[in-house]
Amino acid sequence: MSMIITFFVAADDAAATGALADGPGPGTDTATCGNFDVFFALGEWQAILDGNGNGAGGAAFVPDYPDVVASGDDTAMVLAVPPALERALVDADGPTLAATAEHWVREQAAEGQELDAELFTGVLGELAGLARTAAGTGGATYCRVG
């Protein structure tokens, strides 16, 4: 089954819920990708960006995972990107995002899932742009899965 994941910015959870049925409205800036476990990826990206993605320091790192803002009867749901990840994305530059994508893709390959680092560098770059928009407008970053 193919899953489409669409990241977008909304003013708040109530506004984001409107994307459940048909996705973000026309004219909304989005970043779209598919076929990976976005719930766990968001936490893993935060861990890598925070410098905890390699288990360094021996301390257990518990990332923030997304809250489910809305879910439908079918497989669609809207998730809120965790604030800690949003902050890390706002602060990340291009080389940091590329290194994050490469690290994450290597981790996924070790678990048997082949993904494209260049593709995910682009996804993280677009997601960082959305996080910067959210920070500048007082909104938040969300993703619709379905």
GROMACS .gro file of N, CA and C in nm:
model
  438
    1MET      N    1   0.084  -0.118   0.000
    1MET     CA    2   0.000   0.000   0.000
    1MET      C    3   0.088   0.124   0.000
    2SER      N    4   0.060   0.214  -0.085
    2SER     CA    5   0.138   0.336  -0.097
    2SER      C    6   0.079   0.445  -0.007
    3MET      N    7   0.166   0.509   0.068
    3MET     CA    8   0.124   0.616   0.157
    3MET      C    9   0.183   0.748   0.110
    4ILE      N   10   0.102   0.852   0.108
    4ILE     CA   11   0.150   0.985   0.075
    4ILE      C   12   0.159   1.064   0.205
    5ILE      N   13   0.272   1.129   0.225
    5ILE     CA   14   0.297   1.209   0.344
    5ILE      C   15   0.314   1.353   0.297
    6THR      N   16   0.231   1.442   0.350
    6THR     CA   17   0.234   1.582   0.310
    6THR      C   18   0.255   1.669   0.432
    7PHE      N   19   0.368   1.738   0.436
    7PHE     CA   20   0.397   1.833   0.543
    7PHE      C   21   0.339   1.969   0.504
    8PHE      N   22   0.289   2.043   0.603
    8PHE     CA   23   0.231   2.175   0.577
    8PHE      C   24   0.230   2.256   0.706
    9VAL      N   25   0.201   2.384   0.693
    9VAL     CA   26   0.191   2.475   0.808
    9VAL      C   27   0.045   2.512   0.827
   10ALA      N   28   0.002   2.516   0.952
   10ALA     CA   29  -0.133   2.561   0.986
   10ALA      C   30  -0.124   2.648   1.112
   11ALA      N   31  -0.225   2.729   1.132
   11ALA     CA   32  -0.227   2.821   1.246
   11ALA      C   33  -0.231   2.747   1.379
   12ASP      N   34  -0.303   2.634   1.383
   12ASP     CA   35  -0.317   2.558   1.507
   12ASP      C   36  -0.374   2.420   1.475
   13ASP      N   37  -0.394   2.338   1.580
   13ASP     CA   38  -0.444   2.202   1.560
   13ASP      C   39  -0.580   2.201   1.492
   14ALA      N   40  -0.668   2.294   1.530
   14ALA     CA   41  -0.802   2.298   1.470
   14ALA      C   42  -0.793   2.322   1.320
   15ALA      N   43  -0.707   2.415   1.280
   15ALA     CA   44  -0.691   2.443   1.137
   15ALA      C   45  -0.627   2.324   1.065
   16ALA      N   46  -0.533   2.258   1.130
   16ALA     CA   47  -0.467   2.143   1.069
   16ALA      C   48  -0.564   2.027   1.049
   17THR      N   49  -0.661   2.013   1.139
   17THR     CA   50  -0.760   1.907   1.129
   17THR      C   51  -0.835   1.914   0.996
   18GLY      N   52  -0.851   2.033   0.943
   18GLY     CA   53  -0.919   2.050   0.815
   18GLY      C   54  -0.850   1.979   0.700
   19ALA      N   55  -0.723   1.942   0.716
   19ALA     CA   56  -0.650   1.873   0.611
   19ALA      C   57  -0.674   1.723   0.610
   20LEU      N   58  -0.748   1.673   0.709
   20LEU     CA   59  -0.766   1.528   0.720
   20LEU      C   60  -0.830   1.468   0.596
   21ALA      N   61  -0.940   1.524   0.551
   21ALA     CA   62  -1.016   1.462   0.441
   21ALA      C   63  -0.944   1.471   0.307
   22ASP      N   64  -0.900   1.589   0.269
   22ASP     CA   65  -0.846   1.608   0.134
   22ASP      C   66  -0.707   1.669   0.130
   23GLY      N   67  -0.642   1.683   0.244
   23GLY     CA   68  -0.510   1.744   0.246
   23GLY      C   69  -0.519   1.894   0.265
   24PRO      N   70  -0.404   1.959   0.274
   24PRO     CA   71  -0.402   2.105   0.290
   24PRO      C   72  -0.471   2.172   0.172
   25GLY      N   73  -0.528   2.285   0.196
   25GLY     CA   74  -0.601   2.357   0.092
   25GLY      C   75  -0.513   2.407  -0.020
   26PRO      N   76  -0.575   2.449  -0.131
   26PRO     CA   77  -0.501   2.504  -0.244
   26PRO      C   78  -0.420   2.626  -0.200
   27GLY      N   79  -0.303   2.640  -0.256
   27GLY     CA   80  -0.218   2.753  -0.226
   27GLY      C   81  -0.135   2.736  -0.100
   28THR      N   82  -0.151   2.624  -0.030
   28THR     CA   83  -0.072   2.596   0.090
   28THR      C   84   0.063   2.540   0.048
   29ASP      N   85   0.171   2.596   0.103
   29ASP     CA   86   0.304   2.540   0.077
   29ASP      C   87   0.312   2.403   0.143
   30THR      N   88   0.361   2.306   0.068
   30THR     CA   89   0.372   2.170   0.120
   30THR      C   90   0.504   2.107   0.080
   31ALA      N   91   0.539   2.001   0.148
   31ALA     CA   92   0.648   1.911   0.110
   31ALA      C   93   0.586   1.772   0.110
   32THR      N   94   0.596   1.702  -0.002
   32THR     CA   95   0.529   1.573  -0.015
   32THR      C   96   0.631   1.464  -0.045
   33CYS      N   97   0.611   1.350   0.018
   33CYS     CA   98   0.694   1.232  -0.005
   33CYS      C   99   0.609   1.111   0.029
   34GLY      N  100   0.669   0.994   0.035
   34GLY     CA  101   0.587   0.879   0.066
   34GLY      C  102   0.665   0.755   0.103
   35ASN      N  103   0.589   0.660   0.156
   35ASN     CA  104   0.635   0.524   0.183
   35ASN      C  105   0.751   0.511   0.281
   36PHE      N  106   0.736   0.572   0.398
   36PHE     CA  107   0.825   0.546   0.510
   36PHE      C  108   0.745   0.574   0.637
   37ASP      N  109   0.794   0.528   0.748
   37ASP     CA  110   0.722   0.544   0.874
   37ASP      C  111   0.751   0.684   0.930
   38VAL      N  112   0.667   0.778   0.896
   38VAL     CA  113   0.689   0.917   0.934
   38VAL      C  114   0.683   0.936   1.086
   39PHE      N  115   0.600   0.858   1.155
   39PHE     CA  116   0.588   0.872   1.299
   39PHE      C  117   0.725   0.854   1.366
   40PHE      N  118   0.793   0.746   1.332
   40PHE     CA  119   0.924   0.722   1.392
   40PHE      C  120   1.033   0.808   1.328
   41ALA      N  121   1.020   0.839   1.200
   41ALA     CA  122   1.120   0.923   1.133
   41ALA      C  123   1.132   1.059   1.200
   42LEU      N  124   1.019   1.119   1.238
   42LEU     CA  125   1.025   1.251   1.302
   42LEU      C  126   1.108   1.246   1.430
   43GLY      N  127   1.090   1.144   1.510
   43GLY     CA  128   1.169   1.129   1.632
   43GLY      C  129   1.315   1.102   1.601
   44GLU      N  130   1.341   1.020   1.500
   44GLU     CA  131   1.479   0.987   1.462
   44GLU      C  132   1.551   1.110   1.406
   45TRP      N  133   1.480   1.190   1.325
   45TRP     CA  134   1.543   1.312   1.271
   45TRP      C  135   1.578   1.407   1.385
   46GLN      N  136   1.490   1.419   1.484
   46GLN     CA  137   1.519   1.504   1.599
   46GLN      C  138   1.644   1.453   1.671
   47ALA      N  139   1.653   1.322   1.691
   47ALA     CA  140   1.768   1.265   1.761
   47ALA      C  141   1.897   1.295   1.686
   48ILE      N  142   1.895   1.280   1.556
   48ILE     CA  143   2.016   1.306   1.476
   48ILE      C  144   2.052   1.454   1.482
   49LEU      N  145   1.954   1.542   1.461
   49LEU     CA  146   1.981   1.686   1.463
   49LEU      C  147   2.029   1.733   1.601
   50ASP      N  148   1.981   1.670   1.706
   50ASP     CA  149   2.023   1.706   1.842
   50ASP      C  150   2.155   1.640   1.881
   51GLY      N  151   2.214   1.561   1.790
   51GLY     CA  152   2.341   1.496   1.818
   51GLY      C  153   2.329   1.368   1.897
   52ASN      N  154   2.209   1.313   1.905
   52ASN     CA  155   2.187   1.191   1.982
   52ASN      C  156   2.154   1.071   1.895
   53GLY      N  157   2.169   1.086   1.766
   53GLY     CA  158   2.131   0.980   1.675
   53GLY      C  159   2.226   0.863   1.669
   54ASN      N  160   2.342   0.877   1.732
   54ASN     CA  161   2.439   0.767   1.727
   54ASN      C  162   2.459   0.703   1.862
   55GLY      N  163   2.375   0.738   1.960
   55GLY     CA  164   2.388   0.680   2.092
   55GLY      C  165   2.509   0.733   2.168
   56ALA      N  166   2.566   0.842   2.123
   56ALA     CA  167   2.686   0.897   2.186
   56ALA      C  168   2.655   0.938   2.329
   57GLY      N  169   2.754   0.926   2.413
   57GLY     CA  170   2.742   0.972   2.551
   57GLY      C  171   2.679   0.870   2.644
   58GLY      N  172   2.627   0.762   2.591
   58GLY     CA  173   2.572   0.658   2.674
   58GLY      C  174   2.436   0.689   2.736
   59ALA      N  175   2.392   0.814   2.728
   59ALA     CA  176   2.264   0.850   2.788
   59ALA      C  177   2.151   0.812   2.693
   60ALA      N  178   2.045   0.763   2.749
   60ALA     CA  179   1.930   0.728   2.667
   60ALA      C  180   1.862   0.857   2.622
   61PHE      N  181   1.837   0.868   2.494
   61PHE     CA  182   1.770   0.984   2.438
   61PHE      C  183   1.629   0.943   2.402
   62VAL      N  184   1.533   1.016   2.450
   62VAL     CA  185   1.394   0.988   2.419
   62VAL      C  186   1.340   1.106   2.338
   63PRO      N  187   1.327   1.087   2.207
   63PRO     CA  188   1.278   1.198   2.124
   63PRO      C  189   1.130   1.222   2.148
   64ASP      N  190   1.088   1.340   2.109
   64ASP     CA  191   0.946   1.370   2.108
   64ASP      C  192   0.888   1.308   1.982
   65TYR      N  193   0.782   1.233   1.997
   65TYR     CA  194   0.714   1.181   1.881
   65TYR      C  195   0.592   1.267   1.855
   66PRO      N  196   0.540   1.265   1.734
   66PRO     CA  197   0.429   1.354   1.700
   66PRO      C  198   0.299   1.316   1.771
   67ASP      N  199   0.220   1.419   1.798
   67ASP     CA  200   0.085   1.398   1.849
   67ASP      C  201  -0.008   1.377   1.730
   68VAL      N  202  -0.103   1.288   1.745
   68VAL     CA  203  -0.207   1.269   1.643
   68VAL      C  204  -0.311   1.378   1.667
   69VAL      N  205  -0.324   1.468   1.571
   69VAL     CA  206  -0.418   1.579   1.581
   69VAL      C  207  -0.557   1.536   1.534
   70ALA      N  208  -0.561   1.451   1.430
   70ALA     CA  209  -0.689   1.403   1.377
   70ALA      C  210  -0.666   1.270   1.307
   71SER      N  211  -0.765   1.184   1.313
   71SER     CA  212  -0.758   1.059   1.238
   71SER      C  213  -0.897   1.026   1.188
   72GLY      N  214  -0.901   0.964   1.072
   72GLY     CA  215  -1.028   0.931   1.010
   72GLY      C  216  -1.056   0.783   1.019
   73ASP      N  217  -1.168   0.744   0.962
   73ASP     CA  218  -1.207   0.603   0.960
   73ASP      C  219  -1.117   0.521   0.869
   74ASP      N  220  -1.061   0.586   0.768
   74ASP     CA  221  -0.969   0.514   0.680
   74ASP      C  222  -0.828   0.525   0.738
   75THR      N  223  -0.728   0.526   0.657
   75THR     CA  224  -0.591   0.530   0.707
   75THR      C  225  -0.536   0.670   0.722
   76ALA      N  226  -0.610   0.772   0.687
   76ALA     CA  227  -0.559   0.909   0.694
   76ALA      C  228  -0.551   0.959   0.838
   77MET      N  229  -0.446   1.038   0.864
   77MET     CA  230  -0.433   1.105   0.993
   77MET      C  231  -0.349   1.230   0.975
   78VAL      N  232  -0.363   1.322   1.070
   78VAL     CA  233  -0.282   1.444   1.073
   78VAL      C  234  -0.201   1.441   1.201
   79LEU      N  235  -0.071   1.460   1.186
   79LEU     CA  236   0.023   1.460   1.298
   79LEU      C  237   0.083   1.599   1.315
   80ALA      N  238   0.108   1.639   1.440
   80ALA     CA  239   0.179   1.764   1.468
   80ALA      C  240   0.328   1.732   1.477
   81VAL      N  241   0.409   1.802   1.400
   81VAL     CA  242   0.554   1.785   1.410
   81VAL      C  243   0.596   1.835   1.548
   82PRO      N  244   0.672   1.754   1.623
   82PRO     CA  245   0.710   1.794   1.759
   82PRO      C  246   0.785   1.928   1.761
   83PRO      N  247   0.755   2.014   1.859
   83PRO     CA  248   0.822   2.145   1.868
   83PRO      C  249   0.974   2.136   1.873
   84ALA      N  250   1.029   2.035   1.940
   84ALA     CA  251   1.176   2.022   1.947
   84ALA      C  252   1.235   1.999   1.808
   85LEU      N  253   1.167   1.921   1.725
   85LEU     CA  254   1.214   1.899   1.589
   85LEU      C  255   1.198   2.026   1.508
   86GLU      N  256   1.087   2.096   1.525
   86GLU     CA  257   1.069   2.223   1.453
   86GLU      C  258   1.184   2.318   1.484
   87ARG      N  259   1.219   2.333   1.613
   87ARG     CA  260   1.329   2.423   1.651
   87ARG      C  261   1.460   2.379   1.588
   88ALA      N  262   1.487   2.248   1.589
   88ALA     CA  263   1.611   2.197   1.531
   88ALA      C  264   1.615   2.223   1.380
   89LEU      N  265   1.502   2.208   1.313
   89LEU     CA  266   1.496   2.233   1.170
   89LEU      C  267   1.515   2.381   1.138
   90VAL      N  268   1.456   2.468   1.218
   90VAL     CA  269   1.472   2.613   1.198
   90VAL      C  270   1.620   2.650   1.203
   91ASP      N  271   1.692   2.589   1.295
   91ASP     CA  272   1.834   2.623   1.316
   91ASP      C  273   1.930   2.552   1.221
   92ALA      N  274   1.884   2.449   1.151
   92ALA     CA  275   1.973   2.368   1.068
   92ALA      C  276   2.004   2.435   0.934
   93ASP      N  277   2.130   2.425   0.894
   93ASP     CA  278   2.169   2.475   0.762
   93ASP      C  279   2.169   2.358   0.662
   94GLY      N  280   2.195   2.390   0.537
   94GLY     CA  281   2.192   2.289   0.431
   94GLY      C  282   2.283   2.170   0.456
   95PRO      N  283   2.411   2.191   0.490
   95PRO     CA  284   2.499   2.078   0.515
   95PRO      C  285   2.452   1.991   0.634
   96THR      N  286   2.394   2.054   0.735
   96THR     CA  287   2.344   1.978   0.850
   96THR      C  288   2.225   1.891   0.809
   97LEU      N  289   2.137   1.946   0.727
   97LEU     CA  290   2.022   1.869   0.679
   97LEU      C  291   2.068   1.754   0.591
   98ALA      N  292   2.167   1.777   0.505
   98ALA     CA  293   2.219   1.671   0.419
   98ALA      C  294   2.282   1.560   0.504
   99ALA      N  295   2.360   1.598   0.605
   99ALA     CA  296   2.422   1.497   0.693
   99ALA      C  297   2.316   1.420   0.770
  100THR      N  298   2.210   1.487   0.811
  100THR     CA  299   2.100   1.421   0.881
  100THR      C  300   2.033   1.318   0.791
  101ALA      N  301   2.003   1.358   0.668
  101ALA     CA  302   1.941   1.265   0.573
  101ALA      C  303   2.030   1.145   0.548
  102GLU      N  304   2.159   1.169   0.527
  102GLU     CA  305   2.252   1.059   0.499
  102GLU      C  306   2.260   0.964   0.618
  103HIS      N  307   2.270   1.018   0.738
  103HIS     CA  308   2.275   0.936   0.860
  103HIS      C  309   2.148   0.851   0.872
  104TRP      N  310   2.032   0.913   0.855
  104TRP     CA  311   1.905   0.844   0.870
  104TRP      C  312   1.889   0.735   0.763
  105VAL      N  313   1.926   0.765   0.639
  105VAL     CA  314   1.915   0.667   0.531
  105VAL      C  315   2.006   0.547   0.559
  106ARG      N  316   2.127   0.571   0.613
  106ARG     CA  317   2.216   0.460   0.651
  106ARG      C  318   2.150   0.373   0.759
  107GLU      N  319   2.088   0.438   0.858
  107GLU     CA  320   2.019   0.363   0.964
  107GLU      C  321   1.906   0.278   0.905
  108GLN      N  322   1.832   0.335   0.812
  108GLN     CA  323   1.721   0.261   0.751
  108GLN      C  324   1.773   0.145   0.667
  109ALA      N  325   1.885   0.165   0.599
  109ALA     CA  326   1.945   0.058   0.518
  109ALA      C  327   1.988  -0.059   0.608
  110ALA      N  328   2.039  -0.027   0.727
  110ALA     CA  329   2.078  -0.132   0.821
  110ALA      C  330   1.958  -0.214   0.867
  111GLU      N  331   1.839  -0.154   0.858
  111GLU     CA  332   1.716  -0.224   0.896
  111GLU      C  333   1.646  -0.284   0.774
  112GLY      N  334   1.712  -0.277   0.657
  112GLY     CA  335   1.658  -0.340   0.537
  112GLY      C  336   1.571  -0.252   0.448
  113GLN      N  337   1.563  -0.122   0.478
  113GLN     CA  338   1.481  -0.033   0.394
  113GLN      C  339   1.575   0.057   0.313
  114GLU      N  340   1.567   0.044   0.182
  114GLU     CA  341   1.651   0.124   0.094
  114GLU      C  342   1.581   0.255   0.060
  115LEU      N  343   1.644   0.366   0.096
  115LEU     CA  344   1.591   0.499   0.068
  115LEU      C  345   1.700   0.583   0.002
  116ASP      N  346   1.662   0.693  -0.058
  116ASP     CA  347   1.753   0.780  -0.132
  116ASP      C  348   1.791   0.901  -0.047
  117ALA      N  349   1.920   0.912  -0.013
  117ALA     CA  350   1.967   1.022   0.071
  117ALA      C  351   1.943   1.157   0.005
  118GLU      N  352   1.962   1.166  -0.126
  118GLU     CA  353   1.941   1.292  -0.195
  118GLU      C  354   1.794   1.336  -0.187
  119LEU      N  355   1.705   1.240  -0.205
  119LEU     CA  356   1.562   1.269  -0.194
  119LEU      C  357   1.529   1.322  -0.055
  120PHE      N  358   1.580   1.256   0.049
  120PHE     CA  359   1.548   1.298   0.185
  120PHE      C  360   1.621   1.424   0.228
  121THR      N  361   1.733   1.456   0.163
  121THR     CA  362   1.795   1.586   0.186
  121THR      C  363   1.699   1.694   0.139
  122GLY      N  364   1.636   1.672   0.023
  122GLY     CA  365   1.537   1.766  -0.029
  122GLY      C  366   1.416   1.775   0.061
  123VAL      N  367   1.366   1.661   0.108
  123VAL     CA  368   1.250   1.659   0.197
  123VAL      C  369   1.281   1.737   0.325
  124LEU      N  370   1.397   1.711   0.385
  124LEU     CA  371   1.433   1.782   0.508
  124LEU      C  372   1.451   1.931   0.482
  125GLY      N  373   1.505   1.967   0.366
  125GLY     CA  374   1.518   2.108   0.331
  125GLY      C  375   1.383   2.176   0.319
  126GLU      N  376   1.289   2.109   0.253
  126GLU     CA  377   1.154   2.165   0.241
  126GLU      C  378   1.085   2.171   0.377
  127LEU      N  379   1.103   2.067   0.459
  127LEU     CA  380   1.044   2.066   0.592
  127LEU      C  381   1.104   2.177   0.679
  128ALA      N  382   1.234   2.201   0.667
  128ALA     CA  383   1.297   2.310   0.741
  128ALA      C  384   1.239   2.445   0.697
  129GLY      N  385   1.214   2.461   0.568
  129GLY     CA  386   1.152   2.584   0.519
  129GLY      C  387   1.013   2.603   0.577
  130LEU      N  388   0.936   2.494   0.584
  130LEU     CA  389   0.803   2.502   0.644
  130LEU      C  390   0.812   2.536   0.793
  131ALA      N  391   0.909   2.476   0.863
  131ALA     CA  392   0.927   2.505   1.006
  131ALA      C  393   0.964   2.652   1.026
  132ARG      N  394   1.043   2.708   0.936
  132ARG     CA  395   1.079   2.851   0.946
  132ARG      C  396   0.957   2.938   0.921
  133THR      N  397   0.873   2.898   0.824
  133THR     CA  398   0.748   2.971   0.800
  133THR      C  399   0.660   2.966   0.923
  134ALA      N  400   0.646   2.849   0.982
  134ALA     CA  401   0.563   2.834   1.103
  134ALA      C  402   0.616   2.922   1.216
  135ALA      N  403   0.748   2.922   1.234
  135ALA     CA  404   0.808   3.004   1.340
  135ALA      C  405   0.783   3.152   1.315
  136GLY      N  406   0.786   3.193   1.189
  136GLY     CA  407   0.766   3.333   1.155
  136GLY      C  408   0.621   3.379   1.161
  137THR      N  409   0.528   3.285   1.155
  137THR     CA  410   0.386   3.322   1.154
  137THR      C  411   0.314   3.286   1.283
  138GLY      N  412   0.384   3.219   1.374
  138GLY     CA  413   0.319   3.176   1.498
  138GLY      C  414   0.237   3.050   1.481
  139GLY      N  415   0.249   2.984   1.367
  139GLY     CA  416   0.178   2.860   1.342
  139GLY      C  417   0.262   2.741   1.384
  140ALA      N  418   0.230   2.626   1.329
  140ALA     CA  419   0.304   2.504   1.358
  140ALA      C  420   0.309   2.419   1.232
  141THR      N  421   0.399   2.322   1.233
  141THR     CA  422   0.417   2.233   1.120
  141THR      C  423   0.345   2.102   1.147
  142TYR      N  424   0.277   2.052   1.046
  142TYR     CA  425   0.198   1.930   1.058
  142TYR      C  426   0.230   1.838   0.940
  143CYS      N  427   0.184   1.716   0.948
  143CYS     CA  428   0.188   1.630   0.831
  143CYS      C  429   0.061   1.547   0.825
  144ARG      N  430   0.015   1.531   0.703
  144ARG     CA  431  -0.101   1.446   0.676
  144ARG      C  432  -0.047   1.317   0.616
  145VAL      N  433  -0.091   1.206   0.671
  145VAL     CA  434  -0.050   1.075   0.624
  145VAL      C  435  -0.175   1.005   0.571
  146GLY      N  436  -0.166   0.957   0.450
  146GLY     CA  437  -0.283   0.885   0.398
  146GLY      C  438  -0.282   0.875   0.249
   0.00000   0.00000   0.00000
